[in-house]
XYZ file of C-alpha atoms in Angstrom:
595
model
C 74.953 -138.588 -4.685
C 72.617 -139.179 -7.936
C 75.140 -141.912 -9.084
C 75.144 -143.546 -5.947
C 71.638 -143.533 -5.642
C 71.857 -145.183 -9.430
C 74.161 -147.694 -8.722
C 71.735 -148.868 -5.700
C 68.729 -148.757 -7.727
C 70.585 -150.832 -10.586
C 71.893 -153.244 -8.200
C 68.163 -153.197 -6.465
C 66.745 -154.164 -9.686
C 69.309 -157.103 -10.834
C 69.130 -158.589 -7.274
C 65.503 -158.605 -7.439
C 65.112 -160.460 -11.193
C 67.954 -162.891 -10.311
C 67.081 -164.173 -6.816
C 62.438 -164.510 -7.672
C 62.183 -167.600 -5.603
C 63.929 -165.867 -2.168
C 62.267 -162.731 -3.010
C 58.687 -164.312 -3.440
C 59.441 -165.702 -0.031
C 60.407 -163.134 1.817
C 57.039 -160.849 0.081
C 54.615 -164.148 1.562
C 56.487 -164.129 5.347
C 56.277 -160.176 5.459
C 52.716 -160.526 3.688
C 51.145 -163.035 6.132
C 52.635 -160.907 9.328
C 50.991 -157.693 8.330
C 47.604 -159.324 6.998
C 47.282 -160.562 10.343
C 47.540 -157.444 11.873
C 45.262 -155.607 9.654
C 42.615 -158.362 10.251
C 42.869 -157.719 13.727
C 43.011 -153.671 13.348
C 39.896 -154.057 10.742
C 37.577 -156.432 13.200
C 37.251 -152.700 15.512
C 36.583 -150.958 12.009
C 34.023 -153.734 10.928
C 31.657 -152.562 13.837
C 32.567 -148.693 14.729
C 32.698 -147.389 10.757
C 29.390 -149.634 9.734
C 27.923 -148.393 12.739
C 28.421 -144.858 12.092
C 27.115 -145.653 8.528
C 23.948 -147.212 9.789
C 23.404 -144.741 12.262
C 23.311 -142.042 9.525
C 21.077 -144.156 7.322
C 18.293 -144.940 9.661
C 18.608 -141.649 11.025
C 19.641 -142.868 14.412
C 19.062 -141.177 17.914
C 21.441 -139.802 20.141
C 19.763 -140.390 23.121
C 17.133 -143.577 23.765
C 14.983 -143.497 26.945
C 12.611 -145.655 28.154
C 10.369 -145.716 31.595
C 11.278 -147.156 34.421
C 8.027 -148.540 35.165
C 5.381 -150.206 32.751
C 1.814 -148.648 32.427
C 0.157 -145.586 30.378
C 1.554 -143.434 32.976
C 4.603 -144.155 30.971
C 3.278 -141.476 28.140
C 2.783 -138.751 30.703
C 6.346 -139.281 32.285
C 7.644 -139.153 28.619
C 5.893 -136.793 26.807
C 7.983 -133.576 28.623
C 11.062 -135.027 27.213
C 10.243 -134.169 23.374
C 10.801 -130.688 24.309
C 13.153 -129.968 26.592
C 16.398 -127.921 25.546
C 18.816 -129.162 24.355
C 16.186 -131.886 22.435
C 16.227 -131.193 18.750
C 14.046 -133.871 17.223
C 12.623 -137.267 18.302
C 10.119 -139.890 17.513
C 7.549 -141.481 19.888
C 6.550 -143.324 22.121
C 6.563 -146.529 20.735
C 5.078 -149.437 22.483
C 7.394 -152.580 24.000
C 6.344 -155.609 24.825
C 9.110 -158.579 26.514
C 7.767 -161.400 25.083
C 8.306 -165.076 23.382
C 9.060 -165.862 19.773
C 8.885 -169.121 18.992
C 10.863 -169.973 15.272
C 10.311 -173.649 14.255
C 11.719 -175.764 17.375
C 13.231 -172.332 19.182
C 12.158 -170.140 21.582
C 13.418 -167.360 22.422
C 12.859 -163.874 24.324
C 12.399 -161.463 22.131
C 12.060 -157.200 22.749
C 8.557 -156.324 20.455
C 8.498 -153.087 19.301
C 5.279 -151.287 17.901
C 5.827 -149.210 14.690
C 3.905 -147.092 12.342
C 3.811 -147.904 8.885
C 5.645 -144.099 7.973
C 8.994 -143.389 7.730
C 9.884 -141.713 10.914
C 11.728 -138.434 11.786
C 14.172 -140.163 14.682
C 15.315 -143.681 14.156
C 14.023 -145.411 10.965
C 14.902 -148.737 10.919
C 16.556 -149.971 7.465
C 15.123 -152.929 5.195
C 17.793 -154.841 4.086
C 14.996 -157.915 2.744
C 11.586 -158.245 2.286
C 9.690 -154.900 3.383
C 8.863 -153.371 6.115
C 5.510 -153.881 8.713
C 2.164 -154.335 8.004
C -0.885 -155.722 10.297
C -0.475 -159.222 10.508
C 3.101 -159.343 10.233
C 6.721 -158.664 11.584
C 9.908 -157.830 10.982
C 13.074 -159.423 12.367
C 16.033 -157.602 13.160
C 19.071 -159.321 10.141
C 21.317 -160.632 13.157
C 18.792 -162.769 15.164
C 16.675 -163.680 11.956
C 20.514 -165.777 10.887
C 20.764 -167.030 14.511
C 16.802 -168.528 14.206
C 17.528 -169.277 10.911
C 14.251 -167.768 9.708
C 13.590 -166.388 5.971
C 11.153 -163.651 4.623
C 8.016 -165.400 4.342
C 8.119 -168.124 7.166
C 5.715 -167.761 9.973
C 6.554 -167.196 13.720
C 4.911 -167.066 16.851
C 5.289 -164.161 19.460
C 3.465 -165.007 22.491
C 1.628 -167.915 20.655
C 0.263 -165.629 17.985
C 1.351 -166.466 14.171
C 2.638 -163.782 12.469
C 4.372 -163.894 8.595
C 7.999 -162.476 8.448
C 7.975 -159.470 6.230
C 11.065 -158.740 5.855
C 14.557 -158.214 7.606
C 15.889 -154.989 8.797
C 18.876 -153.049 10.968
C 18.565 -150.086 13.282
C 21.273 -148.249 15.184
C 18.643 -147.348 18.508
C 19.084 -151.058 19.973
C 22.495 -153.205 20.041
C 21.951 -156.473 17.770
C 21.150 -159.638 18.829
C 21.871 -161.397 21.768
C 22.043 -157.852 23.237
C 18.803 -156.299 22.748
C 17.940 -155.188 26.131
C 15.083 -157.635 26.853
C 13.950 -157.359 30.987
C 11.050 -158.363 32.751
C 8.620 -154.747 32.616
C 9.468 -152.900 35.884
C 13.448 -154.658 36.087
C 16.448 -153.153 35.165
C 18.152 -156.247 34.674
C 18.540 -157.055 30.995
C 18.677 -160.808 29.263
C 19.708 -161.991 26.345
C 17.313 -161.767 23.664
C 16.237 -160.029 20.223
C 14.415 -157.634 18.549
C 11.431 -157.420 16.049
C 8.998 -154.984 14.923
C 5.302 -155.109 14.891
C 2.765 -153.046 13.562
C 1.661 -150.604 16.201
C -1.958 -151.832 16.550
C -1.069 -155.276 16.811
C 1.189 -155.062 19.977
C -1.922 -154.656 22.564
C -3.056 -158.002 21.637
C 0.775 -159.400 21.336
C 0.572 -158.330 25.178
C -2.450 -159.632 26.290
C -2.107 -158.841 29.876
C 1.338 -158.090 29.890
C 1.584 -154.211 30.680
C 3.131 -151.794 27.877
C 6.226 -150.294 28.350
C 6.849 -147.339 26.251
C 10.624 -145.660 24.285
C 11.545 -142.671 22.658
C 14.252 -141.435 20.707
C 15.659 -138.359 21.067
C 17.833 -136.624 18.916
C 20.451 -133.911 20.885
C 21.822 -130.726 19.918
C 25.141 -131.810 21.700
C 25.044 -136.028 21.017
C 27.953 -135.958 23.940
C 25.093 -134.034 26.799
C 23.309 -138.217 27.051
C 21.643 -138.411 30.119
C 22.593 -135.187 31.498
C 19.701 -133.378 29.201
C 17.429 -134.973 31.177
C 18.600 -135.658 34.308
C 21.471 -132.866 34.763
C 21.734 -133.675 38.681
C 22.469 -137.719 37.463
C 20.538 -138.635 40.618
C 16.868 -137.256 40.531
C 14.262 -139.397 42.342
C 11.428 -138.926 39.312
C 14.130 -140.621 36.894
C 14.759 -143.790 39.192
C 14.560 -147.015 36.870
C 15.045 -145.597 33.663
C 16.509 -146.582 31.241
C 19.184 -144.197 29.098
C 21.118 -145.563 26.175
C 23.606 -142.878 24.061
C 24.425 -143.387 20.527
C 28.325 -144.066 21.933
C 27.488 -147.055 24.345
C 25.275 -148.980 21.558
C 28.132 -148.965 19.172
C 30.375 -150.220 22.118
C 27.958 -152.835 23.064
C 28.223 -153.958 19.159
C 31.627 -154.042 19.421
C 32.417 -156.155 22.564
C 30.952 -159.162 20.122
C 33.954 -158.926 18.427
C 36.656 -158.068 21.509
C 38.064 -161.631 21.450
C 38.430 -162.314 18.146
C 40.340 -159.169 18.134
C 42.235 -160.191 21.024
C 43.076 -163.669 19.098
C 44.219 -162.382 15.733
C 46.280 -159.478 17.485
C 48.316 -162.314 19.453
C 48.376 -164.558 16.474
C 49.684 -161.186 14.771
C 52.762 -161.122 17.630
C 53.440 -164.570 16.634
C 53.544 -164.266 13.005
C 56.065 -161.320 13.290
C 58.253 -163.565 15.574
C 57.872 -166.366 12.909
C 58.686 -163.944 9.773
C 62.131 -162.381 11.232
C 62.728 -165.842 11.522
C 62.208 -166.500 8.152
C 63.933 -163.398 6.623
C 66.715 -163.995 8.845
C 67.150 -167.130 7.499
C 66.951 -165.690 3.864
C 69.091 -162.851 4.420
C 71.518 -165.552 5.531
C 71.652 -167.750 2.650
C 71.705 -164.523 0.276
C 74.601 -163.305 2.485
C 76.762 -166.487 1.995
C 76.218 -165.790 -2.219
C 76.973 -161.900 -1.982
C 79.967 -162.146 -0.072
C 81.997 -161.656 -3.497
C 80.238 -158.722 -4.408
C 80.920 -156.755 -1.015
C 84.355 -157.559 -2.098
C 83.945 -155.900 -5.626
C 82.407 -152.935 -4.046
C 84.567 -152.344 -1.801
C 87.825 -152.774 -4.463
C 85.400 -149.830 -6.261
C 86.255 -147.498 -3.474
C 82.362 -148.100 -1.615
C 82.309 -148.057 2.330
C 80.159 -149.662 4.509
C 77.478 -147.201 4.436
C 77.456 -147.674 0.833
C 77.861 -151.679 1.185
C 75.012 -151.316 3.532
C 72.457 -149.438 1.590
C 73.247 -151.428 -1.337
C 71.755 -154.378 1.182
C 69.150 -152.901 3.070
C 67.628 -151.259 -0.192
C 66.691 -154.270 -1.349
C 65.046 -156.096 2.230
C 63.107 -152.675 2.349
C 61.653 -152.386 -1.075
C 60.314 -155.711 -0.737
C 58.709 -154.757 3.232
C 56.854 -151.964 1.650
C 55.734 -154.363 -1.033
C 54.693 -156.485 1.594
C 52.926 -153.926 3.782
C 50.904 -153.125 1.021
C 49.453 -155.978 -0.024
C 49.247 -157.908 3.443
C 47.226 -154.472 4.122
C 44.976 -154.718 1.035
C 44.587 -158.893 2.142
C 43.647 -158.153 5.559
C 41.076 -155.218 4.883
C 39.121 -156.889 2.209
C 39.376 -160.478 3.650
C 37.687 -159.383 7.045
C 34.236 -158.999 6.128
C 33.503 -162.538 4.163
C 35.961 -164.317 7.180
C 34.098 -162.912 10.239
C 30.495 -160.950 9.175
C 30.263 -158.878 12.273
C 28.317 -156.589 10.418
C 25.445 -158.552 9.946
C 23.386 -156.059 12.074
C 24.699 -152.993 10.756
C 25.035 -151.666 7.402
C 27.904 -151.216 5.159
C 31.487 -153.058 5.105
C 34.912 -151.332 5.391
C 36.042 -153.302 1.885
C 34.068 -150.414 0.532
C 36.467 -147.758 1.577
C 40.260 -147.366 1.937
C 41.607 -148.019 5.375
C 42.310 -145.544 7.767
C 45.877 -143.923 7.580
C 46.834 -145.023 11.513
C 46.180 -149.159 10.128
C 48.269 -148.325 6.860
C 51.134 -146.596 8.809
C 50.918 -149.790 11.428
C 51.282 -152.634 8.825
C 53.718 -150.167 7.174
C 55.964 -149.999 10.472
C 55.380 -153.695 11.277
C 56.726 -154.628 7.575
C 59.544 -152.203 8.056
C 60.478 -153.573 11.619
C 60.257 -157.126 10.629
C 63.075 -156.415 7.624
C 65.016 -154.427 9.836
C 65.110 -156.627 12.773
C 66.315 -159.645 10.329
C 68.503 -158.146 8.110
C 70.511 -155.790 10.327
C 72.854 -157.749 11.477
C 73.868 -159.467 8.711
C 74.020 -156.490 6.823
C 76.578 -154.799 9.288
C 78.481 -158.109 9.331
C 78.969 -157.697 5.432
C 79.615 -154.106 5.821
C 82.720 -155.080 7.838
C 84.164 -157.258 5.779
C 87.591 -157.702 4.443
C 87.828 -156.748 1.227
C 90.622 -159.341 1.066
C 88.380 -162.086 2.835
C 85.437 -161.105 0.568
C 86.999 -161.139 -2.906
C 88.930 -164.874 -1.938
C 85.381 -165.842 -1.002
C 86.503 -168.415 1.506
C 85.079 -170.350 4.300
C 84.621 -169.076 7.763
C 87.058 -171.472 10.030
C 84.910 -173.357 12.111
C 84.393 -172.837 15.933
C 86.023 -175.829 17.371
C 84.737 -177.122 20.794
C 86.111 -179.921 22.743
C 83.451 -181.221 24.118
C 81.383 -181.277 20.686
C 84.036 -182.985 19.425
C 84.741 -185.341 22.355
C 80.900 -186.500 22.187
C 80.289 -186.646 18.378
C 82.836 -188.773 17.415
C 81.435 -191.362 18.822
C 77.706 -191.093 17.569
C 76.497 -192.916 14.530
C 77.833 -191.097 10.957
C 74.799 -189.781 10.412
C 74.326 -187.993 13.663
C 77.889 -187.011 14.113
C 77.365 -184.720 10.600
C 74.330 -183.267 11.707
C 75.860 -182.346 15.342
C 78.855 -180.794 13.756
C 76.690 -178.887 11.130
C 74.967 -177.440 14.095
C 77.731 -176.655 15.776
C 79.199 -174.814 12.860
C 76.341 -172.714 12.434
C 74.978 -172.252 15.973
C 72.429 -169.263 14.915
C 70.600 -171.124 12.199
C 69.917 -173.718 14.933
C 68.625 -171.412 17.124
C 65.990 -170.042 14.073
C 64.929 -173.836 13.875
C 64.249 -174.102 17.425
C 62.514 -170.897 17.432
C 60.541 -171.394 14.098
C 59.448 -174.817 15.894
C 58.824 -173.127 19.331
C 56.381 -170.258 17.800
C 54.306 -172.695 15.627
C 53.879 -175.767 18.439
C 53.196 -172.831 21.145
C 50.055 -171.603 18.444
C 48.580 -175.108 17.570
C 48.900 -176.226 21.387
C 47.015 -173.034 22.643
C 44.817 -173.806 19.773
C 43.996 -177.394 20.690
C 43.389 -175.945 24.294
C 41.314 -173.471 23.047
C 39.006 -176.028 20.793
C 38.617 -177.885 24.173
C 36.785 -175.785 26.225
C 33.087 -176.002 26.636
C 31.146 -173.416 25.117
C 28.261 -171.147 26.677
C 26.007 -170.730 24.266
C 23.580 -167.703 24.677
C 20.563 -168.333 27.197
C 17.505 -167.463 25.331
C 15.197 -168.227 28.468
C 13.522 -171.109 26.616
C 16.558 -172.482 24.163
C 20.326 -171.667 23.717
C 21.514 -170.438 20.410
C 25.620 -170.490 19.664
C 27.438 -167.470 20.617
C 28.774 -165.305 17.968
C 31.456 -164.235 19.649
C 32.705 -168.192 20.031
C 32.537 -168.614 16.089
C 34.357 -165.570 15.497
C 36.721 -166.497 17.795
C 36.881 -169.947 16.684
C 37.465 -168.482 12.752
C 40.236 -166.111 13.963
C 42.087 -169.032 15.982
C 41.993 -171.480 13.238
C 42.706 -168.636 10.468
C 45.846 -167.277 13.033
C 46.930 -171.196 12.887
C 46.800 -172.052 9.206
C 48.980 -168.944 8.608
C 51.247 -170.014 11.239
C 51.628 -173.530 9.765
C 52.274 -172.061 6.338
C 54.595 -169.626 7.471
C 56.662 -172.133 9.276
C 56.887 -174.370 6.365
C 57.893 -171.649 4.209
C 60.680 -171.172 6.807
C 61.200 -174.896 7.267
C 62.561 -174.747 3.411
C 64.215 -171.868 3.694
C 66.355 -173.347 6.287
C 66.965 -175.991 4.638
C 67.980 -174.303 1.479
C 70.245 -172.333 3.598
C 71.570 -175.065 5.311
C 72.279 -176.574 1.706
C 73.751 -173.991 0.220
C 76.419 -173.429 3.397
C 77.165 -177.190 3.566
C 78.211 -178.360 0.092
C 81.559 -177.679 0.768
C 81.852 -179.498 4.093
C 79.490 -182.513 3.195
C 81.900 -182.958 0.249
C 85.069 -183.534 2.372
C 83.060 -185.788 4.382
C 81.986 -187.751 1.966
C 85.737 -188.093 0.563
C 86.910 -188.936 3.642
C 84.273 -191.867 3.475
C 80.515 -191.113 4.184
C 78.076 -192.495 1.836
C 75.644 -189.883 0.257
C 73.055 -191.137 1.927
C 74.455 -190.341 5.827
C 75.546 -187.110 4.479
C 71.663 -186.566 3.084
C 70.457 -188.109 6.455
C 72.990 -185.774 8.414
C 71.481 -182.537 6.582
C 67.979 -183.635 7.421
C 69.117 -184.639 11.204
C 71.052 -180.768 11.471
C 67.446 -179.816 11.369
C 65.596 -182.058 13.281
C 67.948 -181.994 16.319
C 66.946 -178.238 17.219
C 63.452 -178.439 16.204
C 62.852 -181.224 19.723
C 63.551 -178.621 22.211
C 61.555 -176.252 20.600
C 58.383 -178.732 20.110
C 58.643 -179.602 23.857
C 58.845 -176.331 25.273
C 56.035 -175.014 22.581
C 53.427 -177.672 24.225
C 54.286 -176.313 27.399
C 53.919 -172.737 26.741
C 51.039 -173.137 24.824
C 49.465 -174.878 27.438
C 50.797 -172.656 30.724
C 49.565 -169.197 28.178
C 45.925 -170.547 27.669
C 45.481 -171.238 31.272
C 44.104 -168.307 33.024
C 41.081 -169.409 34.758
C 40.765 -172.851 37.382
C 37.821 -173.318 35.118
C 39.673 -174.190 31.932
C 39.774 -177.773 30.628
C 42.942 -179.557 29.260
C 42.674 -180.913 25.594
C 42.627 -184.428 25.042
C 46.501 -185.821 25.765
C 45.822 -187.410 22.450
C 45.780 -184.032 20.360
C 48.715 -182.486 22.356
C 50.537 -185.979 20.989
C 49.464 -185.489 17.230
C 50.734 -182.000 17.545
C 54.234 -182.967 19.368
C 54.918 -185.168 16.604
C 53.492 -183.757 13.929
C 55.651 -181.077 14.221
C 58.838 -182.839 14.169
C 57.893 -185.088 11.118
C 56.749 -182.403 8.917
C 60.360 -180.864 9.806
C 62.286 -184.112 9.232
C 59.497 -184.657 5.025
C 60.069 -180.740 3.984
C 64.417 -181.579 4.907
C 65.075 -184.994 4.225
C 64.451 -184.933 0.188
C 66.414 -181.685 -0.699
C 68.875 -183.008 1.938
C 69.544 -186.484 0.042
C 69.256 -184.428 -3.209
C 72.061 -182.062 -2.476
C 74.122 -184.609 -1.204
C 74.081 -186.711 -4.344
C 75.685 -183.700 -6.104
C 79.207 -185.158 -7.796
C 82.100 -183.978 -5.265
C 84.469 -183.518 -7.595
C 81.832 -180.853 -8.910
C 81.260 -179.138 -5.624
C 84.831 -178.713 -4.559
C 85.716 -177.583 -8.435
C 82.848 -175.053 -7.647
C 84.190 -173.789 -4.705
C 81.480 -173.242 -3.100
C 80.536 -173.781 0.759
């Protein structure tokens, strides 16, 4: 067993220092699949881990209740709270006021909260610039100060009043901006909005007329009770209006921001897995056709096809756990810079290893991707002749009438590539695929990029969304790595396709075809079953996106660019190697003997 397990690890090693190019490959399809997938895994980890982290900073509550209706009597109803069971510590009342801030040429509603100048015991909101309150001034919660674009030191105006910016901070007792909970006093219907804090004296004339509602924070000896501290019954007539928000449901309001931009990169993930069995498959197929000799050498040796299989799949899995690895370390630390959902929160998950469920997922995905692609061939070598395998001959051709009755009478150059194709059926079918996958991302892309975006009502001005530019980033990030991956596979092909073809394209050309339609034959092989796949990629990428009656079509234009971009970057990345290899002396490939 030890010198088997020798013999694969030698073989392992040689395979790996003589074959870099097809190895570096197959590390950047497996790479790109599994970096997707972390990104989307890490976008939930972004918000729920920072959250937890900012929550322990600022001393966060567990429970944060505020009075259904406006007026001082708002003290009395809350001051029994502080101390019923159950109620461990707490801080407040504070003072709100649902007013106006007015940033430069925005306006926008705004939740004003009155603080003291001391730290306190529940809730503590966390400077992350400038410093916190002071009469005269205010403080801007980090998210909505980058929407408004405002810096420490500029000067706002809340309900026409000038106030200097202080500084920038983060709390865990509110969701961030455009979720802040801002409603008329005495409605339970919430806007969008932000959040600032004022001094506590300076709220009353922030106000003016405007009645004070009043918050506390409560911190719970079980953080699961919520509500049911309070209001065990869930339906008592004194508690009618209020407002109750748990630790749990903040922290899911955070992350909804980031739900489809989630949603996008986990798709784009499904795609990129499709698009790197593709192009392993294709590797594994090109690396089969130079290996076939050495099955045959093993096999002489006495080695079976459990051994001639290990000896293969050792090598495809080596380089998935390679793979896993780093498309695991790309994803986790690339997340924060790419999308910054943590701007309200504090912390970043590049500051910690990932959690063991997102390494065993990219791990699996890695593994099922080299798997899924190498399998068969591997089995197929495994059952070899040992005969067949030493003589290293070519596979007879599957002849077919009808292939033959039509191609004979196309141009040279066609005929070559229609008979290439219908030599090698299954590398057509990874063309049309590759083709399919990448047209089906841009054109759901494009439809994407067309629809109109709601931007968040601010009662007096509309800001951008956040969750649109996230989404945005992850759709555009999903489709870069798609484009690069199906290049990658787009030469791979092709290399394949070279490498399987000498032999053949040298009998044609010595029974009379010019290098160049053997070149232009190559590059057509290629072309041909990339069409279907660009036609029915438009389509599917245009059927998936629709959803809604409300969704727009992109420009007929942009659906054209793609539909023929796709099919003349196929026919630039083939047609040079193609003419290249087909240049090659043919008295030197059929001395060669290779295919």
């Amino acid at each position: 067993m030890a010198g088997r397990l020798l013999l694969i690890w030698r073989l392992l090693v040689r395979d790996l220092r003589r074959h870099r190019t097809e190895t570096l490959l197959l590390l950047l399809a497996i790479t790109a699949a599994t970096a997707t997938l972390t990104l989307g895994l890490t976008l939930h980890e972004l918000v729920a881990r920072p959250y937890e982290q900012t929550r322990a900073a600022t001393a966060g509550p567990d429970l944060v209740v505020q009075a259904g209706q406006p007026g001082p009597h708002s003290l009395d109803a809350l001051a029994p709270l502080t101390t019923l069971p159950g109620v461990t510590n707490h801080s407040g009342p504070y003072p709100l006021a649902f007013l106006a801030l007015t940033a430069g040429d925005t306006t926008a509603r705004v939740v004003v909260e009155g603080r003291d100048g001391t730290p306190a015991a529940v809730d503590r909101p966390a400077v992350t610039d400038g410093t916190w309150i002071r009469p005269g001034g205010v403080v801007v919660e980090r998210t909505f100060a980058d929407a408004l674009g405002v810096h420490v030191g500029d000067t706002v105006s809340v309900a026409g009043h000038p106030l200097g910016v202080t500084g920038f901070a983060v709390t865990a007792a509110r969701p961030a901006y455009p979720r802040a909970g801002w409603h008329l006093p005495g409605s339970i219907l919430t806007e969008g909005g932000g959040l600032v804090w004022v001094e506590r004296g300076d709220i009353a004339t922030l106000a003016g007329e405007q009645p004070l509602s009043y918050t506390v924070n409560l911190r719970l000896a079980d953080p699961q009770a919520g509500a049911a501290v309070i209001d065990p019954s869930g339906g008592d007539a004194r508690f009618r209006g209020w407002r109750f928000s748990t630790g749990q449901e903040i922290a899911d309001t955070n992350g909804r921001l980031n739900a489809p931009a989630q949603q996008a990169l986990m798709i784009g993930s499904w795609l990129l897995t499709a698009l790197a069995v593709v192009g392993v498959a294709g590797i594994v197929a090109g690396r089969a056709i130079g290996q076939r000799r050495r099955v045959g050498l093993l096999k002489a040796v006495g080695a079976g096809p459990a051994m001639i299989a290990a000896v293969h799949l050792a090598e495809y899995l080596v380089i998935a756990l390679a793979a896993a690895g780093t498309g695991l370390a790309v994803g986790w630390l690339a997340a924060p810079p790419l999308f910054r959902p943590t701007a309200g929160l504090l912390g970043s998950v590049g500051m910690h290893p990932p959690p063991l469920r997102m390494v065993a997922a990219a791990t699996a995905l890695a593994l099922t991707i080299a798997v899924a692609a190498t399998l068969a061939p591997v089995l197929r070598a495994a059952a070899t002749d040992t005969t067949h395998a030493l003589a290293d001959a070519a596979v007879p051709p599957r002849r077919r009438r009808w292939v033959i009755s039509l191609s004979r009478r196309l141009p040279i150059a066609l005929l070559i590539g229609v008979r290439i194709n219908a030599r090698r059926p299954r590398r057509a079918w990874l063309v049309t695929v590759n083709t399919l996958i990448t047209t089906t991302a841009l054109a759901a892309a494009l439809m994407a990029l067309a629809q109109e975006r709601s931007p968040v009502d601010l009662g007096y001005s509309k800001l951008p969304d956040a969750r649109d530019e996230r989404t945005t980033q992850a759709m555009i990030l999903v489709v870069c790595v798609v484009c690069f991956l199906a290049l990658l596979n787009t030469v791979v092909s092709t290399w394949t396709a070279v490498l399987s073809t000498r032999h053949p394209l040298a009998v044609t050309r010595v029974l009379g075809a010019t290098p160049a339609q053997a070149g232009v034959g190559l590059a057509v092989a290629q072309l041909l079953p990339a069409i279907p796949g660009v036609a029915a990629g438009l389509l599917l990428g245009i059927l998936t996106f629709f959803a809604g009656d409300d969704n727009q079509h992109a420009p007929a234009s942009w659906m054209l660019t793609a539909g023929l971009g796709v099919p003349l970057a196929v026919v630039a990345l083939t047609a040079i190697p193609a003419v290249a290899a087909a240049r090659r002396p043919v008295a030197d490939t059929l001395q060669a003997g290779v295919r």
